[in-house]
Amino acid sequence: MGKLLVVGSVALDTVKTPFGEGTEILGGSATYFSTSASFFTTVALIAVVGEDFPAQHVAFLKSRGIDLTGLERRPGATFRWKGEYTHQLNEAHTLDTKLNVFETFRPKIPEAYRSPEVLFLGNIDPELQLDVLQKVQRPGLVACDTMNFWINGKRDALWRVLEKVDILIINDGEARALGQDSNLVKVAKLVLSRGPKHLIIKRGEYGVLMFNDQQIFGAPAFPLEDVRDPTGAGDTFAGGFLGYLAATGNRSPAAMKQAIIFGSVMASFTVEAFSLDRLRILDYKEIQDRYREFKRLTHFEDIQ
Amino acid sequence: MGKLLVVGSVALDTVKTPFGEGTEILGGSATYFSTSASFFTTVALIAVVGEDFPAQHVAFLKSRGIDLTGLERRPGATFRWKGEYTHQLNEAHTLDTKLNVFETFRPKIPEAYRSPEVLFLGNIDPELQLDVLQKVQRPGLVACDTMNFWINGKRDALWRVLEKVDILIINDGEARALGQDSNLVKVAKLVLSRGPKHLIIKRGEYGVLMFNDQQIFGAPAFPLEDVRDPTGAGDTFAGGFLGYLAATGNRSPAAMKQAIIFGSVMASFTVEAFSLDRLRILDYKEIQDRYREFKRLTHFEDIQ
């Protein structure tokens, strides 16, 4: 298996933005995450799809070198999400969610997957996240995501997950809900006292903040003239971030910051097209070039 | 007079935030701007106050070395603003505005002020901004601010102002209204084609973006555990930004970026207390220290 294991969703999305729409296009947290990470390292995926999941999507994920031994195919329909963005692209309006086979998803960990170097627990029920953690040898690095539905509905289980993870990656609304405080610095203090060594807060078009006990690091989002579909930007960020860390094995503060930039680079590509269409035609040279553009975007001189 | 001339408002604010309140405290765009700039350069101010404006506030501005020859005192009451912030500190809710003597403000430029090196046209009627521009020798650098009220109500006059300024400093909502587009990169292209060489977009707690024909530069806001009152943050930013540029006389891309950071530093102090109370006790060493903290906040290593 790969160095990096991800547990999450694979979905068919129907998305409308001011710049176009896509019907039953490839989506899901594990899909964006693993495709993004595959530019940096070897990835294995645990997810479930229905009988109707198109073979071409399986072929695409395979073409990215993603290990699909853990992609379960079950009777029934694949998870569907339908959403819309207005000109305020930072926020999706969910029109319809059909969990289908994802509703009864219980991650099964193939024997060969039980000692991943890096593990990403995508946004699923915290009870299932705990279950996955019990089934694998403690990886060198564990990160997780969550959402307001679990923060509000399964807070205790979520805190038990957080005791066991190294990195929590959530958006700013989720951070405020979890910390029950509008001030992100205060939220970070609370979260870092409860388990995670790093808190990464995604702020969409406003970039990202990383908190740990040594520092705060902030990066803007890459300013783009054409943002067509923000779906999957957060999972793409997480995939680039953890993919880079898995590839290098380096966990130094400097590497963590570089990983934040690689994650931001990947997210900036994803939003340029619907579904994973931009990532389909992306090459590593473009990733490096945009990393250097990020440096120019944010670099300033010291004062004497 | 000083190197830097500012035209704007001096006000008495009544402000409520989740962290306290202040009644008839010192405020106004020219007040925040000039106090912030005074840490870097010599400043002269053009504004109007009523008979009721407290002598202690005049004494404070004088103590900052600000030239008040242009501070007109007229019969009537000083401009009052009353506002409130909820936990979403990024947006003020105006409860009451009493323009008072500010309503009929026509900036008078003392003879000694007619050749400023740097000019900041605070948020006033674009017709008055044009009037000021006609009364002074073209300064080496002109920046201006505006607001949605003028963007919607005096768009043509505002474009005439913009033909004559080097730098437009506005917030993201104003930028979108001015450019009639939600995408800030597209807005920047439009604005830069109409006069200004630089567009600076303030995004409150999300930091700032600067666009010019050579580059885009982005900086996050400094993450603070205690934000008590965001009033004046934008004008304080502009004061630090232009104060630094006026002090150095350097207009290189590197100096512009350093100026953005100094502006961000000054704004980060202002929001720590009500009114200008944090700036009253600030010293230049603290400014330098926070500049270095900004460097740590945003710096990351190149890739090979």
Coordinates of C-alpha atoms in Angstrom, one line a residue:
Chain A
M1 CA 0.0 0.0 0.0
G2 CA 1.0 3.6 -0.1
K3 CA 2.5 5.8 2.6
L4 CA -0.7 7.7 3.0
L5 CA -4.1 6.3 3.8
V6 CA -7.3 8.3 3.5
V7 CA -10.8 7.3 4.8
G8 CA -13.6 9.4 3.4
S9 CA -16.3 9.8 0.8
V10 CA -16.5 9.2 -2.9
A11 CA -19.5 10.9 -4.5
L12 CA -21.2 12.1 -7.6
D13 CA -21.8 15.8 -7.4
T14 CA -24.3 18.1 -9.1
V15 CA -22.9 21.6 -8.8
K16 CA -24.0 25.0 -10.1
T17 CA -21.9 28.1 -9.9
P18 CA -22.2 31.5 -11.6
F19 CA -19.7 30.1 -14.1
G20 CA -21.3 26.9 -15.2
E21 CA -22.7 23.6 -13.9
G22 CA -21.9 20.0 -13.7
T23 CA -24.2 17.0 -13.4
E24 CA -23.2 13.8 -11.6
I25 CA -19.5 14.7 -11.8
L26 CA -16.8 13.0 -9.8
G27 CA -16.6 14.3 -6.2
G28 CA -16.2 13.4 -2.5
S29 CA -13.6 14.2 0.1
A30 CA -11.5 11.0 -0.4
T31 CA -11.5 11.6 -4.1
Y32 CA -10.2 15.2 -4.0
F33 CA -7.8 14.3 -1.1
S34 CA -6.2 11.3 -2.8
T35 CA -5.9 12.8 -6.2
S36 CA -4.2 15.9 -4.7
A37 CA -1.9 13.7 -2.6
S38 CA -1.0 11.5 -5.5
F39 CA 1.1 14.3 -7.0
F40 CA 3.5 13.9 -4.0
T41 CA 3.3 10.3 -2.6
T42 CA 1.6 6.9 -2.9
V43 CA -1.9 6.9 -1.6
A44 CA -4.5 4.3 -0.6
L45 CA -8.1 5.0 -0.2
I46 CA -10.9 3.6 1.9
A47 CA -14.4 4.5 0.8
V48 CA -17.6 3.0 -0.5
V49 CA -19.5 3.4 -3.8
G50 CA -22.6 1.9 -5.3
E51 CA -23.2 -0.3 -8.2
D52 CA -23.8 2.8 -10.4
F53 CA -20.3 4.3 -9.9
P54 CA -18.9 4.8 -13.4
A55 CA -15.9 2.7 -14.4
Q56 CA -14.2 5.7 -15.9
H57 CA -13.9 7.3 -12.5
V58 CA -12.3 4.2 -11.1
A59 CA -9.9 4.2 -14.1
F60 CA -9.0 7.9 -13.4
L61 CA -8.2 7.2 -9.8
K62 CA -6.1 4.2 -10.8
S63 CA -4.3 6.3 -13.4
R64 CA -3.2 8.6 -10.5
G65 CA -1.6 5.5 -8.9
I66 CA -4.1 5.4 -6.1
D67 CA -4.5 2.0 -4.4
L68 CA -8.2 1.2 -4.6
T69 CA -8.1 -2.2 -2.7
G70 CA -10.1 -0.4 0.0
L71 CA -12.7 1.0 -2.4
E72 CA -15.8 -1.1 -1.5
R73 CA -18.5 -1.5 -4.0
R74 CA -21.9 -2.2 -2.5
P75 CA -25.5 -2.8 -3.8
G76 CA -27.3 0.5 -4.1
A77 CA -26.5 3.9 -5.3
T78 CA -23.4 6.1 -4.8
F79 CA -23.5 9.1 -2.4
R80 CA -24.9 12.1 -4.2
W81 CA -24.5 15.7 -3.3
K82 CA -26.2 18.6 -5.0
G83 CA -25.1 22.2 -4.3
E84 CA -25.0 25.7 -5.5
Y85 CA -22.7 28.7 -5.1
T86 CA -23.7 32.3 -5.7
H87 CA -21.2 35.0 -6.5
Q88 CA -20.1 34.7 -2.8
L89 CA -18.1 31.6 -3.8
N90 CA -16.8 31.1 -0.2
E91 CA -20.0 29.2 0.8
A92 CA -21.8 26.3 -0.7
H93 CA -25.6 26.0 -0.4
T94 CA -26.5 22.4 -0.2
L95 CA -29.7 21.7 -2.2
D96 CA -29.8 17.9 -1.7
T97 CA -27.8 15.1 0.0
K98 CA -28.5 11.5 -0.8
L99 CA -26.2 9.4 1.4
N100 CA -27.2 6.1 -0.3
V101 CA -24.5 3.5 0.4
F102 CA -22.5 6.0 2.4
E103 CA -25.2 6.0 5.1
T104 CA -24.2 2.6 6.4
F105 CA -20.5 2.9 5.5
R106 CA -18.3 1.1 8.0
P107 CA -14.7 1.5 6.9
K108 CA -13.1 -1.9 6.4
I109 CA -9.3 -1.8 6.6
P110 CA -7.6 -4.3 4.3
E111 CA -4.8 -6.3 6.1
A112 CA -2.2 -4.6 3.9
Y113 CA -3.4 -1.1 5.1
R114 CA -2.9 -1.6 8.8
S115 CA 0.3 0.3 9.3
P116 CA 0.1 3.5 7.2
E117 CA 2.8 6.1 7.8
V118 CA 0.3 8.9 7.5
L119 CA -3.5 8.7 8.0
F120 CA -6.2 11.2 7.1
L121 CA -9.6 10.7 8.6
G122 CA -11.9 12.5 6.3
N123 CA -15.2 14.0 7.5
I124 CA -17.2 11.0 8.7
D125 CA -18.9 10.1 12.0
P126 CA -16.4 10.5 14.8
E127 CA -17.3 7.0 16.0
L128 CA -16.1 5.6 12.7
Q129 CA -13.0 7.7 12.9
L130 CA -12.3 6.1 16.4
D131 CA -13.0 2.7 14.9
V132 CA -10.5 3.2 12.1
L133 CA -7.9 4.4 14.7
Q134 CA -8.4 1.2 16.7
K135 CA -7.9 -1.0 13.7
V136 CA -4.6 0.4 12.5
Q137 CA -1.1 0.6 14.1
R138 CA -0.6 4.1 15.3
P139 CA 0.7 5.9 12.2
G140 CA 3.5 8.4 12.5
L141 CA 1.1 11.2 11.7
V142 CA -2.7 11.3 11.9
A143 CA -4.8 14.2 10.7
C144 CA -8.6 14.5 10.7
D145 CA -11.4 16.7 9.4
T146 CA -14.9 17.1 10.7
M147 CA -18.0 19.3 10.2
N148 CA -20.6 21.2 12.2
F149 CA -23.0 18.2 12.0
W150 CA -20.6 16.2 14.2
I151 CA -19.4 19.1 16.3
N152 CA -22.9 19.8 17.4
G153 CA -24.2 16.2 17.4
K154 CA -21.3 14.1 18.6
R155 CA -19.1 16.5 20.4
D156 CA -17.9 14.0 23.0
A157 CA -16.9 11.3 20.5
L158 CA -15.2 14.1 18.5
W159 CA -13.1 15.2 21.4
R160 CA -12.1 11.5 21.9
V161 CA -10.9 11.5 18.3
L162 CA -9.0 14.7 18.8
E163 CA -7.1 13.2 21.8
K164 CA -5.7 10.7 19.3
V165 CA -4.8 12.9 16.3
D166 CA -1.8 15.1 15.6
I167 CA -3.5 17.6 13.2
L168 CA -7.0 18.9 13.0
I169 CA -7.9 20.5 9.6
I170 CA -11.2 22.4 9.6
N171 CA -12.7 25.6 8.3
D172 CA -13.2 28.8 10.3
G173 CA -16.9 28.3 11.0
E174 CA -16.2 24.8 12.3
A175 CA -13.3 26.0 14.4
R176 CA -15.6 28.7 16.0
A177 CA -18.3 26.1 16.6
L178 CA -15.9 23.6 18.1
G179 CA -14.2 26.1 20.4
Q180 CA -17.4 28.0 21.1
D181 CA -15.6 31.2 20.7
S182 CA -15.4 33.7 17.8
N183 CA -11.7 34.4 18.4
L184 CA -9.5 31.9 16.5
V185 CA -6.5 32.4 18.7
K186 CA -8.5 31.4 21.8
V187 CA -10.1 28.4 19.8
A188 CA -6.6 27.3 18.9
K189 CA -5.4 27.4 22.6
L190 CA -8.3 25.2 23.6
V191 CA -7.9 22.7 20.7
L192 CA -4.1 22.4 21.3
S193 CA -4.8 21.7 25.0
R194 CA -7.0 18.7 24.0
G195 CA -4.8 16.6 21.9
P196 CA -3.9 17.9 18.4
K197 CA -0.4 19.4 18.1
H198 CA -1.4 21.4 15.1
L199 CA -4.7 23.2 14.2
I200 CA -5.1 24.2 10.6
I201 CA -8.0 26.5 9.9
K202 CA -9.1 26.8 6.2
R203 CA -10.7 30.1 5.3
G204 CA -11.5 29.6 1.7
E205 CA -10.7 32.7 -0.4
Y206 CA -9.0 34.2 2.6
G207 CA -6.3 31.4 2.9
V208 CA -5.2 29.4 5.9
L209 CA -3.9 29.7 9.4
M210 CA -1.8 27.0 11.2
F211 CA -1.5 27.1 15.0
N212 CA 0.9 25.0 17.1
D213 CA 2.7 25.5 20.4
Q214 CA 5.7 27.2 18.6
Q215 CA 4.1 29.5 16.1
I216 CA 1.2 30.8 14.1
F217 CA 1.6 30.6 10.3
G218 CA -0.7 32.3 7.9
A219 CA -0.9 32.2 4.1
P220 CA -3.4 33.9 1.8
A221 CA -5.3 32.0 -0.9
F222 CA -3.8 32.4 -4.3
P223 CA -5.7 35.3 -6.0
L224 CA -7.3 33.9 -9.2
E225 CA -9.1 35.6 -12.0
D226 CA -11.1 32.5 -12.8
V227 CA -12.6 30.6 -10.0
R228 CA -15.2 28.3 -11.5
D229 CA -16.1 25.8 -8.8
P230 CA -14.8 25.8 -5.2
T231 CA -16.0 22.3 -4.4
G232 CA -13.3 20.1 -3.0
A233 CA -10.8 22.9 -2.3
G234 CA -10.5 22.0 1.4
D235 CA -9.9 18.3 0.7
T236 CA -7.5 19.1 -2.1
F237 CA -5.7 21.4 0.4
A238 CA -5.5 18.6 2.9
G239 CA -4.3 16.1 0.2
G240 CA -1.4 18.4 -0.9
F241 CA -0.5 19.2 2.7
L242 CA -0.4 15.6 4.0
G243 CA 0.9 14.3 0.7
Y244 CA 3.9 16.5 0.9
L245 CA 4.6 15.6 4.5
A246 CA 4.2 11.9 3.7
A247 CA 6.6 12.2 0.8
T248 CA 9.4 14.0 2.7
G249 CA 9.0 12.3 6.1
N250 CA 10.1 15.7 7.5
R251 CA 8.0 17.1 10.3
S252 CA 10.1 20.2 11.1
P253 CA 8.3 23.6 11.5
A254 CA 9.8 24.6 8.1
A255 CA 8.4 21.5 6.4
M256 CA 5.0 22.0 8.0
K257 CA 4.9 25.5 6.5
Q258 CA 6.0 24.3 3.1
A259 CA 3.3 21.7 3.3
I260 CA 0.7 24.4 3.9
I261 CA 1.9 26.2 0.8
F262 CA 1.8 23.0 -1.3
G263 CA -1.8 22.4 0.0
S264 CA -2.7 25.9 -0.9
V265 CA -1.2 25.5 -4.4
M266 CA -3.2 22.3 -5.0
A267 CA -6.5 24.0 -3.8
S268 CA -5.8 27.0 -6.1
F269 CA -5.7 24.6 -9.1
T270 CA -8.8 22.6 -8.1
V271 CA -11.1 25.7 -8.1
E272 CA -10.1 26.6 -11.6
A273 CA -12.4 24.0 -13.0
F274 CA -15.4 21.8 -12.1
S275 CA -14.9 18.4 -10.4
L276 CA -11.2 17.3 -10.6
D277 CA -10.9 18.5 -14.2
R278 CA -8.0 20.8 -13.5
L279 CA -6.1 18.1 -11.6
R280 CA -6.5 15.7 -14.5
I281 CA -4.3 17.9 -16.7
L282 CA -2.0 19.2 -14.0
D283 CA 1.8 18.4 -13.9
Y284 CA 4.3 18.7 -11.2
K285 CA 6.2 21.6 -13.0
E286 CA 3.0 23.7 -12.7
I287 CA 2.8 22.9 -9.0
Q288 CA 6.4 24.1 -8.5
D289 CA 5.8 27.2 -10.5
R290 CA 2.8 28.2 -8.4
Y291 CA 4.7 27.5 -5.2
R292 CA 7.3 30.1 -6.4
E293 CA 4.4 32.5 -7.2
F294 CA 3.2 32.0 -3.6
K295 CA 6.6 33.0 -2.4
R296 CA 6.4 36.2 -4.5
L297 CA 2.9 36.8 -3.3
T298 CA 3.8 36.8 0.3
H299 CA 7.5 37.6 0.6
F300 CA 8.7 40.9 2.1
E301 CA 12.1 42.1 3.3
D302 CA 13.2 42.3 6.9
I303 CA 13.7 45.6 8.5
Q304 CA 17.1 46.5 9.9
Chain B
M1 CA 4.2 71.5 7.6
G2 CA 4.8 67.8 7.5
K3 CA 5.7 65.5 4.7
L4 CA 2.3 63.9 4.8
L5 CA -1.1 65.7 4.5
V6 CA -4.4 64.0 5.4
V7 CA -7.9 65.3 4.7
G8 CA -10.6 63.5 6.6
S9 CA -12.9 63.4 9.6
V10 CA -12.3 64.0 13.3
A11 CA -15.2 62.5 15.3
L12 CA -16.5 61.5 18.7
D13 CA -17.5 57.9 18.6
T14 CA -19.8 55.8 20.8
V15 CA -18.9 52.2 20.3
K16 CA -20.1 49.0 21.8
T17 CA -18.4 45.6 21.2
P18 CA -18.7 42.3 23.0
F19 CA -15.7 43.3 25.0
G20 CA -16.8 46.7 26.3
E21 CA -18.1 50.1 25.3
G22 CA -16.9 53.7 25.0
T23 CA -19.0 56.9 25.0
E24 CA -18.0 59.9 23.0
I25 CA -14.4 58.7 22.6
L26 CA -11.9 60.1 20.1
G27 CA -12.4 58.8 16.6
G28 CA -12.6 59.8 12.9
S29 CA -10.6 58.8 9.9
A30 CA -8.1 61.6 10.0
T31 CA -7.5 61.0 13.7
Y32 CA -6.6 57.4 13.3
F33 CA -4.7 58.0 10.1
S34 CA -2.6 60.9 11.4
T35 CA -1.8 59.3 14.8
S36 CA -0.7 56.1 13.1
A37 CA 1.4 58.0 10.5
S38 CA 3.0 60.1 13.2
F39 CA 5.1 57.1 14.3
F40 CA 6.9 57.3 11.0
T41 CA 6.9 60.8 9.7
T42 CA 5.6 64.4 10.2
V43 CA 1.9 64.8 9.5
A44 CA -0.5 67.7 8.9
L45 CA -4.2 67.3 9.2
I46 CA -7.2 69.0 7.6
A47 CA -10.5 68.4 9.3
V48 CA -13.3 70.2 11.1
V49 CA -14.6 70.0 14.7
G50 CA -17.3 71.8 16.6
E51 CA -17.1 74.0 19.6
D52 CA -17.6 71.0 21.9
F53 CA -14.5 69.2 20.8
P54 CA -12.5 68.5 24.0
A55 CA -9.2 70.3 24.5
Q56 CA -7.6 67.1 25.7
H57 CA -8.0 65.5 22.3
V58 CA -6.3 68.5 20.6
A59 CA -3.6 68.2 23.2
F60 CA -3.2 64.5 22.4
L61 CA -2.9 65.0 18.6
K62 CA -0.3 67.8 19.3
S63 CA 1.6 65.5 21.6
R64 CA 2.0 63.2 18.5
G65 CA 3.6 66.1 16.7
I66 CA 0.7 66.4 14.3
D67 CA 0.4 69.9 12.7
L68 CA -3.2 71.1 13.5
T69 CA -3.1 74.4 11.6
G70 CA -5.7 72.9 9.3
L71 CA -8.0 71.7 12.1
E72 CA -10.9 74.1 11.7
R73 CA -13.1 74.8 14.7
R74 CA -16.6 75.9 13.8
P75 CA -19.8 76.8 15.6
G76 CA -21.9 73.7 16.2
A77 CA -21.3 70.2 17.3
T78 CA -18.5 67.7 16.3
F79 CA -19.3 64.8 14.0
R80 CA -20.7 61.9 16.1
W81 CA -20.8 58.2 15.1
K82 CA -22.5 55.5 17.0
G83 CA -21.9 51.9 16.2
E84 CA -21.9 48.4 17.5
Y85 CA -20.0 45.2 16.7
T86 CA -21.3 41.7 17.4
H87 CA -18.9 38.7 17.8
Q88 CA -18.5 39.0 14.0
L89 CA -16.0 41.8 14.6
N90 CA -15.3 42.3 10.9
E91 CA -18.4 44.4 10.3
A92 CA -19.7 47.5 12.1
H93 CA -23.4 48.2 12.5
T94 CA -24.0 51.9 12.4
L95 CA -26.6 52.9 14.9
D96 CA -26.5 56.6 14.4
T97 CA -24.6 59.2 12.4
K98 CA -24.7 62.9 13.2
L99 CA -22.6 64.7 10.7
N100 CA -23.0 68.1 12.5
V101 CA -20.2 70.5 11.4
F102 CA -18.8 67.8 9.1
E103 CA -21.9 68.0 6.9
T104 CA -20.8 71.4 5.4
F105 CA -17.1 70.6 5.6
R106 CA -15.2 72.3 2.8
P107 CA -11.5 71.6 3.2
K108 CA -9.5 74.8 3.5
I109 CA -5.8 74.3 2.6
P110 CA -3.5 76.6 4.6
E111 CA -0.9 78.3 2.4
A112 CA 1.9 76.3 4.1
Y113 CA 0.2 73.0 3.2
R114 CA 0.0 73.5 -0.6
S115 CA 2.9 71.3 -1.6
P116 CA 2.7 68.1 0.5
E117 CA 5.0 65.3 -0.5
V118 CA 2.3 62.7 0.2
L119 CA -1.4 63.3 0.3
F120 CA -4.1 61.1 1.7
L121 CA -7.7 61.9 0.8
G122 CA -9.8 60.3 3.5
N123 CA -13.3 59.1 2.9
I124 CA -15.2 62.3 2.0
D125 CA -17.3 63.4 -1.0
P126 CA -15.3 62.8 -4.2
E127 CA -16.2 66.4 -5.3
L128 CA -14.3 67.6 -2.2
Q129 CA -11.4 65.2 -2.9
L130 CA -11.2 66.8 -6.4
D131 CA -11.3 70.2 -4.9
V132 CA -8.4 69.4 -2.6
L133 CA -6.4 68.0 -5.5
Q134 CA -7.0 71.3 -7.5
K135 CA -5.7 73.4 -4.5
V136 CA -2.4 71.6 -4.0
Q137 CA 0.7 71.2 -6.1
R138 CA 0.6 67.6 -7.4
P139 CA 2.2 65.6 -4.5
G140 CA 4.7 62.9 -5.3
L141 CA 2.2 60.4 -4.0
V142 CA -1.6 60.6 -3.7
A143 CA -3.7 58.0 -2.1
C144 CA -7.4 58.0 -1.4
D145 CA -10.2 56.1 0.4
T146 CA -13.9 56.1 -0.3
M147 CA -17.1 54.2 0.7
N148 CA -20.2 52.6 -0.8
F149 CA -22.2 55.8 -0.3
W150 CA -20.0 57.6 -2.8
I151 CA -19.4 54.5 -5.0
N152 CA -23.2 54.2 -5.5
G153 CA -24.1 57.9 -5.3
K154 CA -21.2 59.8 -7.0
R155 CA -19.6 57.2 -9.3
D156 CA -18.6 59.6 -12.0
A157 CA -16.9 62.1 -9.7
L158 CA -15.2 59.2 -8.0
W159 CA -13.7 57.9 -11.3
R160 CA -12.5 61.5 -11.9
V161 CA -10.7 61.4 -8.5
L162 CA -9.2 58.0 -9.3
E163 CA -7.8 59.3 -12.6
K164 CA -5.6 61.6 -10.4
V165 CA -4.5 59.3 -7.6
D166 CA -1.7 56.8 -7.3
I167 CA -3.2 54.5 -4.7
L168 CA -6.7 53.5 -3.9
I169 CA -7.2 52.0 -0.5
I170 CA -10.6 50.4 0.1
N171 CA -12.2 47.3 1.7
D172 CA -13.3 44.3 -0.2
G173 CA -17.0 45.1 -0.2
E174 CA -16.2 48.5 -1.6
A175 CA -13.9 47.0 -4.2
R176 CA -16.6 44.7 -5.4
A177 CA -19.1 47.5 -5.6
L178 CA -16.7 49.8 -7.5
G179 CA -15.7 47.1 -10.0
Q180 CA -19.2 45.6 -10.1
D181 CA -17.6 42.1 -10.0
S182 CA -17.2 39.7 -7.1
N183 CA -13.7 38.6 -8.4
L184 CA -11.1 40.9 -6.9
V185 CA -8.5 40.1 -9.6
K186 CA -10.9 41.3 -12.2
V187 CA -11.8 44.4 -10.1
A188 CA -8.1 45.2 -9.8
K189 CA -7.6 45.0 -13.6
L190 CA -10.4 47.5 -14.1
V191 CA -9.3 49.9 -11.4
L192 CA -5.6 49.8 -12.5
S193 CA -6.8 50.6 -16.1
R194 CA -8.6 53.8 -14.8
G195 CA -5.8 55.7 -13.1
P196 CA -4.4 54.2 -9.8
K197 CA -1.1 52.4 -10.1
H198 CA -1.9 50.4 -6.9
L199 CA -5.1 49.0 -5.5
I200 CA -5.0 48.0 -1.9
I201 CA -7.9 46.0 -0.6
K202 CA -8.4 45.8 3.1
R203 CA -10.1 42.6 4.3
G204 CA -10.3 43.2 8.1
E205 CA -9.4 40.1 10.0
Y206 CA -8.4 38.4 6.7
G207 CA -5.6 40.9 6.0
V208 CA -4.8 42.8 2.9
L209 CA -4.1 42.4 -0.8
M210 CA -2.1 44.9 -3.0
F211 CA -2.4 44.8 -6.8
N212 CA -0.2 46.7 -9.2
D213 CA 0.9 46.0 -12.8
Q214 CA 4.0 44.1 -11.5
Q215 CA 2.6 41.9 -8.8
I216 CA 0.0 40.9 -6.3
F217 CA 1.1 41.0 -2.6
G218 CA -1.0 39.5 0.2
A219 CA -0.6 39.6 4.0
P220 CA -2.8 38.1 6.6
A221 CA -4.0 40.2 9.6
F222 CA -2.0 39.5 12.7
P223 CA -3.8 36.9 14.7
L224 CA -4.7 38.4 18.1
E225 CA -6.2 36.9 21.2
D226 CA -7.7 40.1 22.3
V227 CA -9.5 42.2 19.7
R228 CA -11.5 44.8 21.7
D229 CA -12.6 47.4 19.1
P230 CA -12.0 47.2 15.3
T231 CA -13.0 50.9 14.8
G232 CA -10.3 52.8 12.9
A233 CA -8.3 49.7 11.9
G234 CA -8.5 50.6 8.2
D235 CA -7.5 54.3 8.7
T236 CA -4.7 53.2 11.0
F237 CA -3.5 50.8 8.3
A238 CA -3.5 53.6 5.7
G239 CA -1.6 55.9 8.2
G240 CA 1.1 53.3 8.8
F241 CA 1.4 52.4 5.1
L242 CA 1.7 56.0 3.8
G243 CA 3.6 57.2 6.9
Y244 CA 6.3 54.6 6.2
L245 CA 6.4 55.5 2.5
A246 CA 6.6 59.3 3.3
A247 CA 9.4 58.7 5.8
T248 CA 11.6 56.6 3.4
G249 CA 10.8 58.4 0.1
N250 CA 11.3 54.9 -1.4
R251 CA 8.6 53.7 -3.8
S252 CA 10.2 50.5 -4.9
P253 CA 8.1 47.3 -5.0
A254 CA 10.0 46.1 -1.9
A255 CA 9.3 49.3 0.0
M256 CA 5.6 49.1 -1.0
K257 CA 5.4 45.6 0.5
Q258 CA 7.2 46.7 3.7
A259 CA 4.8 49.6 4.0
I260 CA 1.8 47.1 3.7
I261 CA 3.3 45.2 6.7
F262 CA 3.9 48.4 8.7
G263 CA 0.3 49.4 8.0
S264 CA -0.9 45.9 9.1
V265 CA 1.2 46.2 12.3
M266 CA -0.3 49.5 13.2
A267 CA -3.8 48.2 12.6
S268 CA -3.1 45.2 14.8
F269 CA -2.3 47.5 17.7
T270 CA -5.3 49.8 17.2
V271 CA -7.9 47.0 17.6
E272 CA -6.4 45.9 20.9
A273 CA -8.1 48.8 22.7
F274 CA -11.0 51.2 22.2
S275 CA -10.4 54.5 20.4
L276 CA -6.7 55.3 20.0
D277 CA -5.9 54.1 23.5
R278 CA -3.4 51.4 22.4
L279 CA -1.6 53.9 20.1
R280 CA -1.3 56.4 23.1
I281 CA 1.0 54.0 24.9
L282 CA 2.7 52.4 21.8
D283 CA 6.4 52.9 21.2
Y284 CA 8.5 52.3 18.0
K285 CA 10.3 49.3 19.5
E286 CA 6.9 47.5 19.7
I287 CA 6.2 48.3 16.1
Q288 CA 9.6 46.9 15.0
D289 CA 9.0 43.7 17.1
R290 CA 5.6 43.1 15.6
Y291 CA 7.0 43.7 12.1
R292 CA 9.4 40.8 12.9
E293 CA 6.6 38.7 14.2
F294 CA 4.7 39.3 10.9
K295 CA 7.8 38.0 9.1
R296 CA 7.7 34.8 11.2
L297 CA 3.9 34.5 10.7
T298 CA 4.3 34.5 6.9
H299 CA 7.8 33.4 6.0
F300 CA 8.4 30.0 4.4
E301 CA 11.3 28.4 2.7
D302 CA 11.9 28.2 -1.1
I303 CA 11.8 24.8 -2.8
Q304 CA 14.7 23.5 -4.7

